Coordinates of C-alpha atoms in Angstrom, one line a residue:
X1 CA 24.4 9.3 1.5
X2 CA 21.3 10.0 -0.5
X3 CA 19.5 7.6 -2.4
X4 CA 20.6 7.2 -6.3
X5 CA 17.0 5.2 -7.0
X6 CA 13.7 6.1 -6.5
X7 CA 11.2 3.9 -4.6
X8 CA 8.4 3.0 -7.4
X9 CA 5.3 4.3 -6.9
X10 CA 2.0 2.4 -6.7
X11 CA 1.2 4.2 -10.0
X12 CA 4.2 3.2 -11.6
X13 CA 4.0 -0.4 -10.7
X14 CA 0.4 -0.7 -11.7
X15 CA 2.1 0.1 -15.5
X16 CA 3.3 -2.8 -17.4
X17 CA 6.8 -1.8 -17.6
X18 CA 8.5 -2.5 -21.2
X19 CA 12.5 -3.2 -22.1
X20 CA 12.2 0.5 -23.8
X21 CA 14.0 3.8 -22.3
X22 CA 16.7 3.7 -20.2
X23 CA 20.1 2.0 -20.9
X24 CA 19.8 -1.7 -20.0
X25 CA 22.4 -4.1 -17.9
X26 CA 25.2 -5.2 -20.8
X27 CA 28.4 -4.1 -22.0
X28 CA 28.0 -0.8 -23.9
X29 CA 31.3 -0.1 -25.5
X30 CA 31.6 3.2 -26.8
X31 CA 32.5 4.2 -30.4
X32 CA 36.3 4.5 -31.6
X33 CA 37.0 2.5 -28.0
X34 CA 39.6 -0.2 -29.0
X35 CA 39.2 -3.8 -26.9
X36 CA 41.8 -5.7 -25.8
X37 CA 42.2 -9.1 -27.7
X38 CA 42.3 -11.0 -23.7
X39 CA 38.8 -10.1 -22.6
X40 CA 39.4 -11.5 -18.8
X41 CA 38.5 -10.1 -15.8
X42 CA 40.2 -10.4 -12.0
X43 CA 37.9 -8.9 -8.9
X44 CA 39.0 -9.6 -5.7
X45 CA 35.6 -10.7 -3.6
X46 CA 37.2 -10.4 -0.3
X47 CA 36.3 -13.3 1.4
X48 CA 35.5 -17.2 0.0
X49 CA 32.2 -17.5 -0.2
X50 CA 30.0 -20.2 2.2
X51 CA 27.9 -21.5 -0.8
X52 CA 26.9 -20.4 -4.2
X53 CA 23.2 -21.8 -3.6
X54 CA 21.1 -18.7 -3.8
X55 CA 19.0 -20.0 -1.1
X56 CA 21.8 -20.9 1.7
X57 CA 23.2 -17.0 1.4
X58 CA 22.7 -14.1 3.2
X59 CA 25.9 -11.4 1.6
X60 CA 27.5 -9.9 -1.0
X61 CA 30.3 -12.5 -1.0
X62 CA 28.2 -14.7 -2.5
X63 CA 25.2 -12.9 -4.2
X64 CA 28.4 -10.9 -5.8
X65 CA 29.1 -14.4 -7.9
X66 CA 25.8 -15.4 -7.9
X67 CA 24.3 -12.6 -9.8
X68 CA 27.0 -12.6 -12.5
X69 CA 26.1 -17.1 -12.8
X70 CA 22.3 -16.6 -12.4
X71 CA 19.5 -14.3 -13.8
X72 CA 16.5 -13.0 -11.9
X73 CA 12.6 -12.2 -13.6
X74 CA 13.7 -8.3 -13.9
X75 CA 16.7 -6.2 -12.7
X76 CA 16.4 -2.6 -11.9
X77 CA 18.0 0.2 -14.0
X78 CA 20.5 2.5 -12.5
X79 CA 17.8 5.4 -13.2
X80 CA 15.4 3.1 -10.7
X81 CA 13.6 1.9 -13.4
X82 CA 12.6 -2.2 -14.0
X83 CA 14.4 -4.1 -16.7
X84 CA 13.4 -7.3 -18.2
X85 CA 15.3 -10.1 -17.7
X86 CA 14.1 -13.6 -18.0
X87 CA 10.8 -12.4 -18.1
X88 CA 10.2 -10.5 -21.6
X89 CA 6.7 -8.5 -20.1
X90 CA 4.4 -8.5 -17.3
X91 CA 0.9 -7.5 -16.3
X92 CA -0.9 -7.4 -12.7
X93 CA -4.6 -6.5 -11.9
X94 CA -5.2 -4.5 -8.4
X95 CA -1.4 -4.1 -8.0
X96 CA -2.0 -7.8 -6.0
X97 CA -2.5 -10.4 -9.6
X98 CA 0.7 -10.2 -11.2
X99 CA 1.8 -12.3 -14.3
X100 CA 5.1 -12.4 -16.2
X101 CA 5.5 -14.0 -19.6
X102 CA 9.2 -15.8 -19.8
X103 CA 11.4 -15.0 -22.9
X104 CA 10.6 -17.5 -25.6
X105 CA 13.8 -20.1 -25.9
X106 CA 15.4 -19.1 -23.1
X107 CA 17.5 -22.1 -21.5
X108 CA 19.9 -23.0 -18.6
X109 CA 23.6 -23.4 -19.3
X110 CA 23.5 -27.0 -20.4
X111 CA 20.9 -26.2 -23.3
X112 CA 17.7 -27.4 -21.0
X113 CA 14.7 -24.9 -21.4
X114 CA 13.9 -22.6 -18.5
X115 CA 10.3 -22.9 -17.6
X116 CA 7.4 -21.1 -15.3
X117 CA 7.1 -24.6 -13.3
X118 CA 11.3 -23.8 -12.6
X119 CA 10.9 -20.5 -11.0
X120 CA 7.5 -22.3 -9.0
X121 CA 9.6 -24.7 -8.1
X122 CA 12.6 -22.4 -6.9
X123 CA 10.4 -20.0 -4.8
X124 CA 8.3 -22.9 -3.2
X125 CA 12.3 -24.4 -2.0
X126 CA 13.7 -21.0 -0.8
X127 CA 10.8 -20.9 1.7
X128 CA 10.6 -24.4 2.5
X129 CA 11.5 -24.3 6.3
X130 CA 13.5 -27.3 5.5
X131 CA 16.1 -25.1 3.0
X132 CA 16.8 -23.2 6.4
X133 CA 17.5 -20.0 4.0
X134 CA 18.0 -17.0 5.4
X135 CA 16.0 -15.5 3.1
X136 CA 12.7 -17.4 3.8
X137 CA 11.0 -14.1 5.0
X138 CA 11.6 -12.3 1.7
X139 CA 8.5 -13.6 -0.1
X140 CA 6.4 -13.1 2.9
X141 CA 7.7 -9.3 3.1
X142 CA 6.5 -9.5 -0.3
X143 CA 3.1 -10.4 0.7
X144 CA 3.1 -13.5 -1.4
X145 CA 0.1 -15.6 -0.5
X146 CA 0.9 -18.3 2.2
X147 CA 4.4 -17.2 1.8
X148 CA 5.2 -16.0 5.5
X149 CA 2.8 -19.3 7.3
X150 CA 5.0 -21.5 4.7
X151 CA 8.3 -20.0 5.9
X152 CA 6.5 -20.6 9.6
X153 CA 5.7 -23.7 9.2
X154 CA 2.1 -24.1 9.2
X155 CA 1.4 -24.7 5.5
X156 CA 2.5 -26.9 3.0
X157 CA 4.9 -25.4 -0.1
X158 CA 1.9 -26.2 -2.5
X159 CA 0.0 -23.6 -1.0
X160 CA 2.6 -20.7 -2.1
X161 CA 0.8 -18.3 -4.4
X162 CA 2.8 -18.9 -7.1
X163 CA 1.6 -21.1 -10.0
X164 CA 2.6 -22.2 -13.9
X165 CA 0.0 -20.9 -16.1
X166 CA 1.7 -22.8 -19.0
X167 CA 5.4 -23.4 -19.7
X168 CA 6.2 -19.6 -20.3
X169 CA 3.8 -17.6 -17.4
X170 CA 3.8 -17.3 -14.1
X171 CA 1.6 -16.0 -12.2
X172 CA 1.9 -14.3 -8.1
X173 CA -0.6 -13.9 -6.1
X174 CA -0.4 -11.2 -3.3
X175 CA -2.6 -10.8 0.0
X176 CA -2.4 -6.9 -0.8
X177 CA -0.5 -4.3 -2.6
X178 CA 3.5 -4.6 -2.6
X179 CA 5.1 -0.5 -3.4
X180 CA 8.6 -2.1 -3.7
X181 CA 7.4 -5.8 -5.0
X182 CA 9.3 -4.8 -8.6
X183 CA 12.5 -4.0 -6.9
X184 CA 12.2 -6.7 -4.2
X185 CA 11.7 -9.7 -7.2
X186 CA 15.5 -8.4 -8.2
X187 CA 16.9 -9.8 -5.5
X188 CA 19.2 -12.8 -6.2
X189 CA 17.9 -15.2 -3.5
X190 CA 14.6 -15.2 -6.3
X191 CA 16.8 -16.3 -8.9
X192 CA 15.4 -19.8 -10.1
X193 CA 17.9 -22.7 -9.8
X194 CA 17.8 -25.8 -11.6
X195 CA 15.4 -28.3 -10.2
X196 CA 17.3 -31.4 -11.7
X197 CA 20.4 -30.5 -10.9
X198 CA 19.7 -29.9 -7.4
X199 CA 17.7 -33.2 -6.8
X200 CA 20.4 -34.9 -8.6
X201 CA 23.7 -34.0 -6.9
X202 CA 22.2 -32.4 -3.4
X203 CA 23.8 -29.8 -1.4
X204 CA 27.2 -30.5 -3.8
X205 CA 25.0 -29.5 -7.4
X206 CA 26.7 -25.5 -6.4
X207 CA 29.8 -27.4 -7.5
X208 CA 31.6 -26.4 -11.0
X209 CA 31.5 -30.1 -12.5
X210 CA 27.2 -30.0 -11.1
X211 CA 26.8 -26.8 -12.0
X212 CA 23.7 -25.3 -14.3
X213 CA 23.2 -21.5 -14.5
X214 CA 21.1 -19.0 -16.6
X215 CA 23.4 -15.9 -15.9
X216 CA 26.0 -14.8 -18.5
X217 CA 28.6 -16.6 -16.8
X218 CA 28.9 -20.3 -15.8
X219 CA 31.2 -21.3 -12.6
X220 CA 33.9 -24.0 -14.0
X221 CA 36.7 -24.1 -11.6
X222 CA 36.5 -23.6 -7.8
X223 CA 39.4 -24.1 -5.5
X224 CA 38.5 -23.5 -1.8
X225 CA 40.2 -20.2 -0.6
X226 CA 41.8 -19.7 -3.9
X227 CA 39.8 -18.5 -6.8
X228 CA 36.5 -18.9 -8.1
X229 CA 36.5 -18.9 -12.3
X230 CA 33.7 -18.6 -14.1
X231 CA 33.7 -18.5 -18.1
X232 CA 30.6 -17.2 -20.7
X233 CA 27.9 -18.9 -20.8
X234 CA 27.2 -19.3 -24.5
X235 CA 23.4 -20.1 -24.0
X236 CA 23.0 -17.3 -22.2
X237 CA 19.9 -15.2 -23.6
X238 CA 21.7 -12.0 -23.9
X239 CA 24.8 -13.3 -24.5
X240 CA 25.5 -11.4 -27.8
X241 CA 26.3 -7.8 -25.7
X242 CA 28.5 -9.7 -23.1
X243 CA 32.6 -8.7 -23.7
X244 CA 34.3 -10.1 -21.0
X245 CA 34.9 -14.4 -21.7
X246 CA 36.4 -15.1 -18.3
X247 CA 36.4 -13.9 -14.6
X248 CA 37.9 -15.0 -11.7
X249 CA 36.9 -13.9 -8.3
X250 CA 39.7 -14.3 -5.3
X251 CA 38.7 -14.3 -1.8
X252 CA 41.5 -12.1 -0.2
X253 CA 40.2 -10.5 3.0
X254 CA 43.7 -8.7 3.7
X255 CA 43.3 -5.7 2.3
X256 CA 46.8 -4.6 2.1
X257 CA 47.3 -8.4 0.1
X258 CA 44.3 -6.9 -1.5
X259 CA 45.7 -3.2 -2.4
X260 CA 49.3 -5.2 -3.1
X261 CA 48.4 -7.7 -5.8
X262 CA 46.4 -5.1 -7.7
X263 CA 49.3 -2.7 -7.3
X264 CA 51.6 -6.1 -8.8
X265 CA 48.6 -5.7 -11.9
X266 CA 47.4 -9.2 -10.5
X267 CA 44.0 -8.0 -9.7
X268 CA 41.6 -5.4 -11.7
X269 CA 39.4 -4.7 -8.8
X270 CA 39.6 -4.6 -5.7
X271 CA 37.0 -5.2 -2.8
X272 CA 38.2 -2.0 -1.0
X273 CA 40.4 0.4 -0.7
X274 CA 42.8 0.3 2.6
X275 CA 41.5 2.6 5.5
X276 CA 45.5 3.6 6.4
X277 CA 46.3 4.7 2.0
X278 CA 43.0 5.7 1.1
X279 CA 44.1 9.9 1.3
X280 CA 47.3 8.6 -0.2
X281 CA 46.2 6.8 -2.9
X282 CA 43.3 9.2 -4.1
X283 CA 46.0 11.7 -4.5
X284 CA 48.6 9.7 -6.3
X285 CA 46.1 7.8 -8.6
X286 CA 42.6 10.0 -8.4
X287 CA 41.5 8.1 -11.8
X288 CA 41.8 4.5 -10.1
X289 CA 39.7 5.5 -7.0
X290 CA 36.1 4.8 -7.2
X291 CA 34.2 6.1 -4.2
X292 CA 30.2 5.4 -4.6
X293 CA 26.9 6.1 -2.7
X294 CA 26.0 2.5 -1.0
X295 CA 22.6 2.0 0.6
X296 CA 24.5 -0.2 3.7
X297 CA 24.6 0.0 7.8
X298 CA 27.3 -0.8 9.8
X299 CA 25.7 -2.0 13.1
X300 CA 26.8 -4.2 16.4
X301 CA 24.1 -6.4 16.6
X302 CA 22.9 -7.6 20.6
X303 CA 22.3 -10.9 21.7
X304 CA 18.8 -9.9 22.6
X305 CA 17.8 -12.9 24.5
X306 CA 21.0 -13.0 26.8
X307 CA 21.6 -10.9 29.7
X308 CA 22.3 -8.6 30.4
X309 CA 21.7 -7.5 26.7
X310 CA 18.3 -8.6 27.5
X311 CA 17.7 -5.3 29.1
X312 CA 17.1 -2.2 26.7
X313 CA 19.0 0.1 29.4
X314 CA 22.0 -1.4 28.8
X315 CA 21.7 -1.7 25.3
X316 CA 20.7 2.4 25.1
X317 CA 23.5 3.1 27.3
X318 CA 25.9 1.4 24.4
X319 CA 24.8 3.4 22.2
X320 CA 24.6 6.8 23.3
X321 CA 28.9 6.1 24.6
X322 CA 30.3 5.5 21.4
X323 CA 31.5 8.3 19.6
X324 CA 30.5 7.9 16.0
X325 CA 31.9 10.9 14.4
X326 CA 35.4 9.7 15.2
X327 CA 34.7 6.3 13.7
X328 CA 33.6 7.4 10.6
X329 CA 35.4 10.8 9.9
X330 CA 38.8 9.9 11.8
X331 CA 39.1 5.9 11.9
X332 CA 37.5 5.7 8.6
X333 CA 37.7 9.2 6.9
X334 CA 36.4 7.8 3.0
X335 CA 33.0 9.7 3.2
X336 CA 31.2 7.4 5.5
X337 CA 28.5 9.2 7.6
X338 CA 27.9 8.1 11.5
X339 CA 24.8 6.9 11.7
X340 CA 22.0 7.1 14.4
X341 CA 19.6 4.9 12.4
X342 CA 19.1 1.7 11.0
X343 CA 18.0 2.1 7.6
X344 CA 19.1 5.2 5.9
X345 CA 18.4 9.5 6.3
X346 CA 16.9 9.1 3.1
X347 CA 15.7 5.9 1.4
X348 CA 13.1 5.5 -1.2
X349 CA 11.3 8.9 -1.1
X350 CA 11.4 8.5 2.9
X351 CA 13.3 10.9 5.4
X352 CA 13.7 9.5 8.7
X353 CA 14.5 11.2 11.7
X354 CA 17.0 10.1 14.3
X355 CA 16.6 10.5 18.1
X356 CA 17.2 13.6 19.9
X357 CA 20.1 11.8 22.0
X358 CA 21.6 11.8 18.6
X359 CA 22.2 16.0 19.0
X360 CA 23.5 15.8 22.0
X361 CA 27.2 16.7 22.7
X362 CA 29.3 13.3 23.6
X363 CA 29.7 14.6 27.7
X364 CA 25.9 14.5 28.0
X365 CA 25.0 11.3 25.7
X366 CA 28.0 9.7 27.8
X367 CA 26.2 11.1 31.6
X368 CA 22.8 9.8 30.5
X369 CA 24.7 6.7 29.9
X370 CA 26.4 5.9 32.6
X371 CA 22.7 6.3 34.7
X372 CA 21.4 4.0 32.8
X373 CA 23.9 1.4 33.6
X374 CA 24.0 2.4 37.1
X375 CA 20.2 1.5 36.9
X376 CA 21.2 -1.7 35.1
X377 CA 23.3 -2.6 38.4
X378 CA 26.9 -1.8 36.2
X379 CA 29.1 0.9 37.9
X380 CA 33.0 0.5 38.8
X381 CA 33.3 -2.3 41.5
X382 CA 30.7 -4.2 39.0
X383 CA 31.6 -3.0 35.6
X384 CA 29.9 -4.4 32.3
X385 CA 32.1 -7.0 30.5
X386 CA 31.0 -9.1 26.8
X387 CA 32.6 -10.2 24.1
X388 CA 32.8 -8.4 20.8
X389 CA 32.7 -10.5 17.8
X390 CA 33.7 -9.8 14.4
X391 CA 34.4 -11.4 10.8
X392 CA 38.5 -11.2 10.3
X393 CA 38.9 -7.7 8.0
X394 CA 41.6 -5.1 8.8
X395 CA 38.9 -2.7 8.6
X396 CA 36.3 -4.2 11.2
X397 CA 39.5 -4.6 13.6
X398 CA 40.1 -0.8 13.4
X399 CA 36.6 0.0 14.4
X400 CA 36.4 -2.2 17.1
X401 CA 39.4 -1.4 18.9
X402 CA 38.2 2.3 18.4
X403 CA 35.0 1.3 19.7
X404 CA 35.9 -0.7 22.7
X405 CA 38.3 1.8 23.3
X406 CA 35.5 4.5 23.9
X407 CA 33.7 2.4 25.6
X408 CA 36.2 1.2 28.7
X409 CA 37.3 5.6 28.7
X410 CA 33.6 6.6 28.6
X411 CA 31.7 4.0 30.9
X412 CA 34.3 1.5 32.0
X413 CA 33.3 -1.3 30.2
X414 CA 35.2 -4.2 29.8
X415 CA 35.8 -5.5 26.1
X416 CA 36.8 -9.0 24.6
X417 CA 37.8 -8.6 21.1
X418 CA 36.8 -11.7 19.3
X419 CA 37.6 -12.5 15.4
X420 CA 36.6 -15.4 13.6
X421 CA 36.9 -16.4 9.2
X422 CA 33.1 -14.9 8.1
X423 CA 31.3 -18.7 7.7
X424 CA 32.5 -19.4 11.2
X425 CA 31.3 -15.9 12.7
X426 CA 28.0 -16.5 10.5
X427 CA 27.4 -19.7 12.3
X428 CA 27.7 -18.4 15.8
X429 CA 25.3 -15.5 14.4
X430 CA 22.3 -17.7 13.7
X431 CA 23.1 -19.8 16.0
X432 CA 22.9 -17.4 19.1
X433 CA 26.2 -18.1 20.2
X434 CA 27.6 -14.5 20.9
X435 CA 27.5 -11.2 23.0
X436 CA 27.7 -9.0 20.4
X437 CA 28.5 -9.1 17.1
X438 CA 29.6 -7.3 14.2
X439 CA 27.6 -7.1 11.3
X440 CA 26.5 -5.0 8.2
X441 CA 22.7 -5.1 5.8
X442 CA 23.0 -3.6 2.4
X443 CA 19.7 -3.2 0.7
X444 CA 17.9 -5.7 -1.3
X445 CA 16.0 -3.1 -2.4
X446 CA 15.3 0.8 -2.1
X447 CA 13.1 1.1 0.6
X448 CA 13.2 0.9 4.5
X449 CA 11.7 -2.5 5.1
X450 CA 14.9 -3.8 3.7
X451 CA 16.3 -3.2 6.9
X452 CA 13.4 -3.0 9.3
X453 CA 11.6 -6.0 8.4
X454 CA 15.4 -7.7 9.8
X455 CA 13.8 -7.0 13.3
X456 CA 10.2 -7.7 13.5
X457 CA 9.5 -10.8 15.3
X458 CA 10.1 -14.4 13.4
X459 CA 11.8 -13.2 10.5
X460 CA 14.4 -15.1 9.1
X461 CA 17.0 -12.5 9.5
X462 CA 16.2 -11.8 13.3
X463 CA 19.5 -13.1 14.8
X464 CA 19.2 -10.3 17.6
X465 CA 16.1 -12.0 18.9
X466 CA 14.8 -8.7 19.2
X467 CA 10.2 -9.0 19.6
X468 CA 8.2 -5.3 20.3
X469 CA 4.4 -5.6 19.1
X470 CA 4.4 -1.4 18.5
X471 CA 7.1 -2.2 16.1
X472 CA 6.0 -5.2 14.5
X473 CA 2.4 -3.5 13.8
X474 CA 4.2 -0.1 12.5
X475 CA 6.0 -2.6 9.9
X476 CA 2.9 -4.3 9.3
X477 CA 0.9 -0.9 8.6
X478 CA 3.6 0.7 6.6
X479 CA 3.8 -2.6 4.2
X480 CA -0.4 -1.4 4.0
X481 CA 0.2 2.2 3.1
X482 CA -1.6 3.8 -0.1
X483 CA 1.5 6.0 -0.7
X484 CA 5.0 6.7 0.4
X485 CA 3.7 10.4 2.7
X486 CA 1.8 7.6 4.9
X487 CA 4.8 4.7 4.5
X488 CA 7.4 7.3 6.0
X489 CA 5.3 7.9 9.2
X490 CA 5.1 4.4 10.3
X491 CA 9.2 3.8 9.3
X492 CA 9.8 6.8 11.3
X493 CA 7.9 5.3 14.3
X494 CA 9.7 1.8 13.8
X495 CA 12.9 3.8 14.1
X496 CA 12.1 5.6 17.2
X497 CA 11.4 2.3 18.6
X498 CA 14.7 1.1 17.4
X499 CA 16.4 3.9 19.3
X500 CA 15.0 3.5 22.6
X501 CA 15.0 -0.2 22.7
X502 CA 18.1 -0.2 20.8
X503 CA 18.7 -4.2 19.5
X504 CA 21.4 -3.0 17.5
X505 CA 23.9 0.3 17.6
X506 CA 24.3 1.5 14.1
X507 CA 27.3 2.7 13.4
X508 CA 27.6 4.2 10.3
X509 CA 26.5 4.3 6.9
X510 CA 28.6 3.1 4.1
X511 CA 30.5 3.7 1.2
X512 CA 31.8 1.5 -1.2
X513 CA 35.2 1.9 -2.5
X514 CA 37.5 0.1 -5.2
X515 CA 40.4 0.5 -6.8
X516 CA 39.9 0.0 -10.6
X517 CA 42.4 -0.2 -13.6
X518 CA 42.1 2.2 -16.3
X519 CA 41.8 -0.5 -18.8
X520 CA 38.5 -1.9 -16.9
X521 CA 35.7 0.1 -18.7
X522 CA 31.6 0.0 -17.7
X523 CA 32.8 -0.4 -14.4
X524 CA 29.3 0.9 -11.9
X525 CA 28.8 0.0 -8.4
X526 CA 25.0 0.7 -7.7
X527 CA 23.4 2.3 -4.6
X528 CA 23.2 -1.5 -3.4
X529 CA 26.5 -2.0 -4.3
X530 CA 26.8 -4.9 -6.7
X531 CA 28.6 -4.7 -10.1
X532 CA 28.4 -7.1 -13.2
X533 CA 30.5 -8.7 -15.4
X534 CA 28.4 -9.0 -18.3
X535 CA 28.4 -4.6 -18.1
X536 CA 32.6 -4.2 -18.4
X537 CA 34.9 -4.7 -20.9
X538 CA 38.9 -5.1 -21.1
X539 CA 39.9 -1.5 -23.3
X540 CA 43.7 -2.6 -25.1
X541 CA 46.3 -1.5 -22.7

């Protein structure tokens, strides 16, 4: 699907970017619209999240709470644009000195002031390799000074170019010219936390009766694969244009308990829509439906460093067997595209290309493939056999009995499905302990890097063990490039390493889909697919 946002432009960036324009991030009820006197809110999250510490996250099952609870420096518009958040205005010399100037007053949730040395303090934590957070690359793909050695291990946290200029500035130092460094500082693992708390009450400070936010919400109630409740933060700085007083978050991963309870008028969103009633149900209720654009893969990720994944052949071979446009027009069938890359078609100004294999009719993607196993020592007295692990979802079922399916017809493989709850299967992920795996990367941000920079050697998001120089250099001199003509040359040659070496098979590319009630208004899923609380409103129903 085509990108909503635009990737900023060094010449934009280099602008200070003002509050003025476009329609900010808040509830915008419109005139004669009558409000319901209950202004709660009930959005099924679809699984319980592992933590709500913005450092030990890596999904939308968290970051979906934690950026309703916590606010970020800027946010970016639906147009593309950057919004001020915490930070009122900024400046930057070079497009590598940037400063920000913190709203006057602002405060955390239990009245305390929020201050430059906080969000010093936050970043210098999220890369400590001591945090273990599986975002520690993210200010080193920023090009934040020391960040990546930091995150490494071979300098101190002092050293991160980050400082307090007074109680209300910060300022970030770069080692060179960031296009995306607006849109990356969105992200929610950049959120500050609250120093205090956290060096008070430890890893349990993410608990309600700990917990200190800066977000229009506040968590106050948390029962472990229950609910998640989360009331209006009074002190919240833009609190005034927030509606909705109360929201709870359930983490139902059946979607037909999901599709059930909403039916039942329990629930006002739902995480998805049920692959098996989704034709159905976009006939019968068309209005309720809400099909939008989502910048996400859908990839089996390799165990790089395990044989006989270890060998690209076999990996390729994978790949070019699995019929794609059945998964996502047949098993699927909500708009999803196949996909033969791992970012996007089209992200952030960029088209990339896939391989030729990707052309090819299925008999001769699947004849190429079965040499390369045959060359890999696999044929049908000695037949390839893994494991295939996946997070427990109706949906991620479907697709791999679909895909294991093509894959024992087409090559003879032998497949072990394997499901486990999401923190389990996220555990085994980082922890090397699989064949293959399922997984998914929505975007951080509107540009490729946001999924390339998940394979380049040592970064925190690696789990595929996956190491090429030529790619690793292509990433490096794309982060270099002067504009986005030159940027999209070296993606596309990080790609075409990806599909000959192959460390994951992408599957397809998303589409996120809800079903809303009509009463829910200012209801918008963006193109990374995250929606706020603080932007809907309860209409009188």
């Amino acid at each position: 699907m085509k990108a909503k946002h635009k990737a900023l432009t060094f010449s934009l960036i280099a602008a200070v970017i003002s509050g003025t324009g476009a329609t900010a991030y808040a509830a915008q009820v419109p005139a004669g619209v009558e409000l319901a006197a209950k202004q709660e809110l009930v959005r099924n999250n679809g699984s319980e999240p592992a933590s709500l510490d913005p450092h030990k996250v890596e999904s939308d099952v968290e970051f979906n709470v934690i950026s309703d609870v916590f606010e970020g420096l800027v946010a970016v518009r639906k147009d593309g644009s950057i919004e001020p958040r915490l930070a009122e205005s900024w400046e930057n010399k070079d497009n590598t000195v940037w400063v920000f100037h913190l709203r006057k007053g602002v405060t955390w949730s239990d009245g305390e002031p929020i201050t430059a040395e906080d969000v010093v303090w936050s970043w210098r934590r999220l890369v400590d390799p001591k945090t273990v957070s599986p975002y520690a690359s993210m200010p080193g793909n920023m090009h934040i000074e020391n960040a990546a050695d930091i995150a490494n291990g071979k300098k101190p946290t002092e050293t991160l170019g980050v400082k307090a200029l007074d109680d209300n500035t910060i300022q970030i130092t770069l080692t060179q010219p960031t296009a995306a460094f607006l849109p990356m500082l969105a992200h929610p693992s950049l959120v500050p936390i609250d120093k205090t708390a956290v060096e008070r009450f430890g890893d349990k400070w993410a608990r309600p009766e700990h917990f200190v936010c800066s977000g229009a919400y506040k968590v106050v109630d948390w029962v472990v694969n229950e609910k998640i409740v989360a009331e209006r933060n009074k002190r919240y700085w833009n609190d005034k244009e927030t509606v909705i007083n109360k929201v709870t978050y359930l983490p139902i991963a059946a979607e037909s308990a999901d599709l059930n309870r909403y039916k039942a008028g329990e629930i006002d969103i739902t995480s998805t829509v049920p692959l098996n009633q989704f034709a159905q149900l976009k006939k019968r209720m068309p209005e309720q439906v809400d099909v939008s654009p989502l910048l996400a893969t859908y990839y089996y990720e390799f165990n790089n460093s395990k044989a006989p994944f270890n060998d690209p052949r076999v990996r390729r071979a994978l790949n070019m067997a699995l019929d794609k446009d059945v998964i996502a027009e047949k098993v699927l069938a909500q708009g999803q595209r196949p996909a033969w890359v791992i970012s996007q078609p089209e992200i952030g100004g960029v088209k990339i290309s896939p391989p030729d294999y990707a052309s090819w009719p299925l008999e001769k993607r699947v004849s190429e493939a079965k040499k390369l196993l045959e060359a890999a020592g696999f044929n049908a007295q000695h037949p390839l056999t893994f494991n295939l692990l996946y997070n427990t979802l109706e949906s991620h079922q479907r697709i791999a009995i679909a895909a294991s399916s093509m894959w024992q017809k087409n090559l003879g493989v032998v497949v072990k499905l394997q499901n486990q709850e999401w923190k389990t299967m996220l555990d085994n992920k980082h922890t090397g302990n699989f064949d293959v795996v399922r997984y998914a990367w929505n975007a951080d941000y509107d540009d490729a890097s946001t999924f390339l920079n998940n394979y380049r050697t040592g970064d925190s998001q690696n789990t595929s063990r996956f190491t090429n120089k030529a790619y690793d250099e292509a990433l490096a001199n794309a982060a270099k490039a002067a504009d986005v003509t030159a940027r999209g040359k070296y993606y596309q040659q990080a790609e075409t390493i990806l599909s000959e070496e192959v460390p994951a098979i992408p599957v397809y590319h998303y589409v996120r889909t809800h079903m809303v009630k009509p009463w829910v208004g200012g209801f918008y899923s963006n193109n990374l697919g995250y929606y706020y609380t603080k932007d809907m409103y309860i209409k009188k129903h």
